[in-house]
Structure formats: structure tokens, C-alpha cells
Amino acid sequence: MSYMREVGFAIKQLTNACSEREKQIQNSLGLSDFEMQKLYAGRLFLTMADMRKISEVCSVSFAQLVKPDKNAYNNGIVHCMSEFTSNDNREKILDFIDAYIDAKELDAKTEKDGQKR
């Protein structure tokens, strides 16, 4: 999941530079605001076609998009905690958080679907 977080972080950095890009990505991929947040967190499945659309909207090459800047990622991914002494430990903790969020979203969806019956 670390790699997709890096890609999501890179996309977020590109949209921070130009707020119009976010809307363009959202419209071209048909994403909700919630799905955009998942995209930035690296938790949204993207196809190669999706990645190509994003690279076009952001005016970067596909290669640039799939090879994000690790230094920028390492320096900016965790903004609400102190620094980690090991990037591997940070990624494990972020993986646990992502797994927890995925489980909670699935539980909420299952509960909502059960109420519809």
C-alpha cells in the first residue's frame, strides 16, 4: 500500500499547485469528494487509463506520476505525528490504519445494505 500512498500523495501535491486540477480529475474520472480523499490516501483502485487521465490533467508524464518523489512523500505524508525513526515502521502503522478504515467502511456498507432489505 505504501506505493499507492506515494502516488496519491503526489497527485495531492499536483492538485495543491492548481485547485482547478482537482475538479478536472474528479470530473474526468467521475469521482465523489469522498473518493477523491481515498485517491489522495492511496486507497482508491486506479486503472492504467485512470492514471493516464490524471497525468494528462496534471500536465505531467505518466512516468512522473508513477515514480513519485520519495523525499517529498517522506517529509510530508505524516503531518499529525512526530517523525518516525524508521520509514518501514511508519508504513506498517499506516497500513494498519488503512486496513481498519477499510473494515469500518465495509461494516457500515454491510449494515446499510442489511437495513434496506
mmCIF file of C-alpha atoms in Angstrom:
data_model
loop_
_atom_site.group_PDB
_atom_site.id
_atom_site.type_symbol
_atom_site.label_atom_id
_atom_site.label_comp_id
_atom_site.label_asym_id
_atom_site.label_seq_id
_atom_site.Cartn_x
_atom_site.Cartn_y
_atom_site.Cartn_z
ATOM 1 C CA MET A 1 0.000 0.000 0.000
ATOM 2 C CA SER A 2 2.957 2.287 0.520
ATOM 3 C CA TYR A 3 3.436 2.736 -3.214
ATOM 4 C CA MET A 4 -0.189 3.764 -3.782
ATOM 5 C CA ARG A 5 0.060 6.182 -0.844
ATOM 6 C CA GLU A 6 3.093 7.694 -2.570
ATOM 7 C CA VAL A 7 1.150 8.052 -5.830
ATOM 8 C CA GLY A 8 -1.869 9.515 -4.004
ATOM 9 C CA PHE A 9 0.394 11.936 -2.156
ATOM 10 C CA ALA A 10 1.975 13.006 -5.461
ATOM 11 C CA ILE A 11 -1.452 13.599 -7.005
ATOM 12 C CA LYS A 12 -2.465 15.666 -3.981
ATOM 13 C CA GLN A 13 0.705 17.740 -4.339
ATOM 14 C CA LEU A 14 -0.120 18.350 -8.010
ATOM 15 C CA THR A 15 -3.674 19.444 -7.192
ATOM 16 C CA ASN A 16 -2.418 21.715 -4.404
ATOM 17 C CA ALA A 17 -0.496 23.635 -7.061
ATOM 18 C CA CYS A 18 -3.699 24.249 -9.044
ATOM 19 C CA SER A 19 -7.134 23.857 -7.445
ATOM 20 C CA GLU A 20 -8.806 23.549 -10.845
ATOM 21 C CA ARG A 21 -6.935 20.279 -11.407
ATOM 22 C CA GLU A 22 -8.805 18.600 -8.580
ATOM 23 C CA LYS A 23 -12.169 19.330 -10.199
ATOM 24 C CA GLN A 24 -10.846 18.241 -13.594
ATOM 25 C CA ILE A 25 -9.627 14.915 -12.165
ATOM 26 C CA GLN A 26 -12.879 14.469 -10.288
ATOM 27 C CA ASN A 27 -14.956 15.132 -13.412
ATOM 28 C CA SER A 28 -12.831 13.093 -15.811
ATOM 29 C CA LEU A 29 -12.910 10.037 -13.524
ATOM 30 C CA GLY A 30 -16.445 10.585 -12.201
ATOM 31 C CA LEU A 31 -15.325 10.631 -8.556
ATOM 32 C CA SER A 32 -17.151 11.938 -5.499
ATOM 33 C CA ASP A 33 -15.432 14.140 -2.904
ATOM 34 C CA PHE A 34 -15.099 11.056 -0.673
ATOM 35 C CA GLU A 35 -13.455 9.098 -3.487
ATOM 36 C CA MET A 36 -11.031 11.972 -4.102
ATOM 37 C CA GLN A 37 -9.932 11.747 -0.475
ATOM 38 C CA LYS A 38 -9.433 8.000 -0.911
ATOM 39 C CA LEU A 39 -7.405 8.727 -4.059
ATOM 40 C CA TYR A 40 -5.113 11.084 -2.129
ATOM 41 C CA ALA A 41 -4.705 8.494 0.616
ATOM 42 C CA GLY A 42 -3.777 5.823 -1.927
ATOM 43 C CA ARG A 43 -6.861 3.795 -1.039
ATOM 44 C CA LEU A 44 -8.762 4.065 -4.326
ATOM 45 C CA PHE A 45 -8.228 1.495 -7.081
ATOM 46 C CA LEU A 46 -6.990 3.169 -10.252
ATOM 47 C CA THR A 47 -6.733 1.621 -13.680
ATOM 48 C CA MET A 48 -3.944 2.447 -16.096
ATOM 49 C CA ALA A 49 -6.469 4.528 -18.059
ATOM 50 C CA ASP A 50 -7.298 6.473 -14.864
ATOM 51 C CA MET A 51 -3.603 7.123 -14.247
ATOM 52 C CA ARG A 52 -3.166 8.348 -17.827
ATOM 53 C CA LYS A 53 -6.126 10.748 -17.448
ATOM 54 C CA ILE A 54 -4.658 12.095 -14.218
ATOM 55 C CA SER A 55 -1.248 12.614 -15.832
ATOM 56 C CA GLU A 56 -2.907 14.483 -18.725
ATOM 57 C CA VAL A 57 -4.927 16.725 -16.392
ATOM 58 C CA CYS A 58 -1.853 17.458 -14.270
ATOM 59 C CA SER A 59 0.372 18.013 -17.321
ATOM 60 C CA VAL A 60 2.971 15.510 -16.177
ATOM 61 C CA SER A 61 4.208 12.413 -17.910
ATOM 62 C CA PHE A 62 2.812 9.051 -16.931
ATOM 63 C CA ALA A 63 6.324 8.072 -15.792
ATOM 64 C CA GLN A 64 6.472 11.078 -13.453
ATOM 65 C CA LEU A 65 3.150 10.143 -11.929
ATOM 66 C CA VAL A 66 4.091 6.532 -11.251
ATOM 67 C CA LYS A 67 7.542 7.430 -9.884
ATOM 68 C CA PRO A 68 6.661 9.925 -7.163
ATOM 69 C CA ASP A 69 9.238 11.954 -5.227
ATOM 70 C CA LYS A 70 10.091 9.780 -2.211
ATOM 71 C CA ASN A 71 11.705 12.675 -0.340
ATOM 72 C CA ALA A 72 8.575 14.826 -0.604
ATOM 73 C CA TYR A 73 6.493 11.834 0.474
ATOM 74 C CA ASN A 74 8.726 11.013 3.439
ATOM 75 C CA ASN A 75 8.753 14.638 4.568
ATOM 76 C CA GLY A 76 5.040 15.289 4.176
ATOM 77 C CA ILE A 77 2.958 12.108 4.497
ATOM 78 C CA VAL A 78 2.550 12.147 8.275
ATOM 79 C CA HIS A 79 1.693 15.651 9.386
ATOM 80 C CA CYS A 80 -0.111 14.900 12.637
ATOM 81 C CA MET A 81 2.554 12.859 14.436
ATOM 82 C CA SER A 82 6.201 13.251 15.305
ATOM 83 C CA GLU A 83 8.801 11.843 12.950
ATOM 84 C CA PHE A 84 9.371 8.116 12.731
ATOM 85 C CA THR A 85 12.850 6.719 13.165
ATOM 86 C CA SER A 86 12.035 4.055 10.584
ATOM 87 C CA ASN A 87 10.072 4.586 7.388
ATOM 88 C CA ASP A 88 9.188 0.870 7.431
ATOM 89 C CA ASN A 89 7.540 1.264 10.843
ATOM 90 C CA ARG A 90 5.625 4.305 9.603
ATOM 91 C CA GLU A 91 4.354 2.374 6.591
ATOM 92 C CA LYS A 92 3.280 -0.574 8.768
ATOM 93 C CA ILE A 93 1.306 1.751 11.022
ATOM 94 C CA LEU A 94 -0.285 3.457 8.018
ATOM 95 C CA ASP A 95 -1.146 0.018 6.587
ATOM 96 C CA PHE A 96 -2.888 -0.902 9.869
ATOM 97 C CA ILE A 97 -4.812 2.373 9.803
ATOM 98 C CA ASP A 98 -5.851 1.769 6.178
ATOM 99 C CA ALA A 99 -6.964 -1.788 6.965
ATOM 100 C CA TYR A 100 -9.013 -0.525 9.909
ATOM 101 C CA ILE A 101 -10.669 2.153 7.769
ATOM 102 C CA ASP A 102 -11.434 -0.400 5.040
ATOM 103 C CA ALA A 103 -13.014 -2.738 7.614
ATOM 104 C CA LYS A 104 -15.118 0.080 9.108
ATOM 105 C CA GLU A 105 -16.307 1.171 5.653
ATOM 106 C CA LEU A 106 -17.245 -2.406 4.772
ATOM 107 C CA ASP A 107 -19.050 -2.824 8.097
ATOM 108 C CA ALA A 108 -21.003 0.397 7.535
ATOM 109 C CA LYS A 109 -21.908 -0.656 3.988
ATOM 110 C CA THR A 110 -22.970 -4.124 5.141
ATOM 111 C CA GLU A 111 -25.087 -2.623 7.918
ATOM 112 C CA LYS A 112 -26.675 -0.140 5.486
ATOM 113 C CA ASP A 113 -27.386 -2.891 2.923
ATOM 114 C CA GLY A 114 -28.931 -5.056 5.655
ATOM 115 C CA GLN A 115 -31.301 -2.251 6.623
ATOM 116 C CA LYS A 116 -32.534 -1.928 3.049
ATOM 117 C CA ARG A 117 -33.874 -5.484 2.955
#
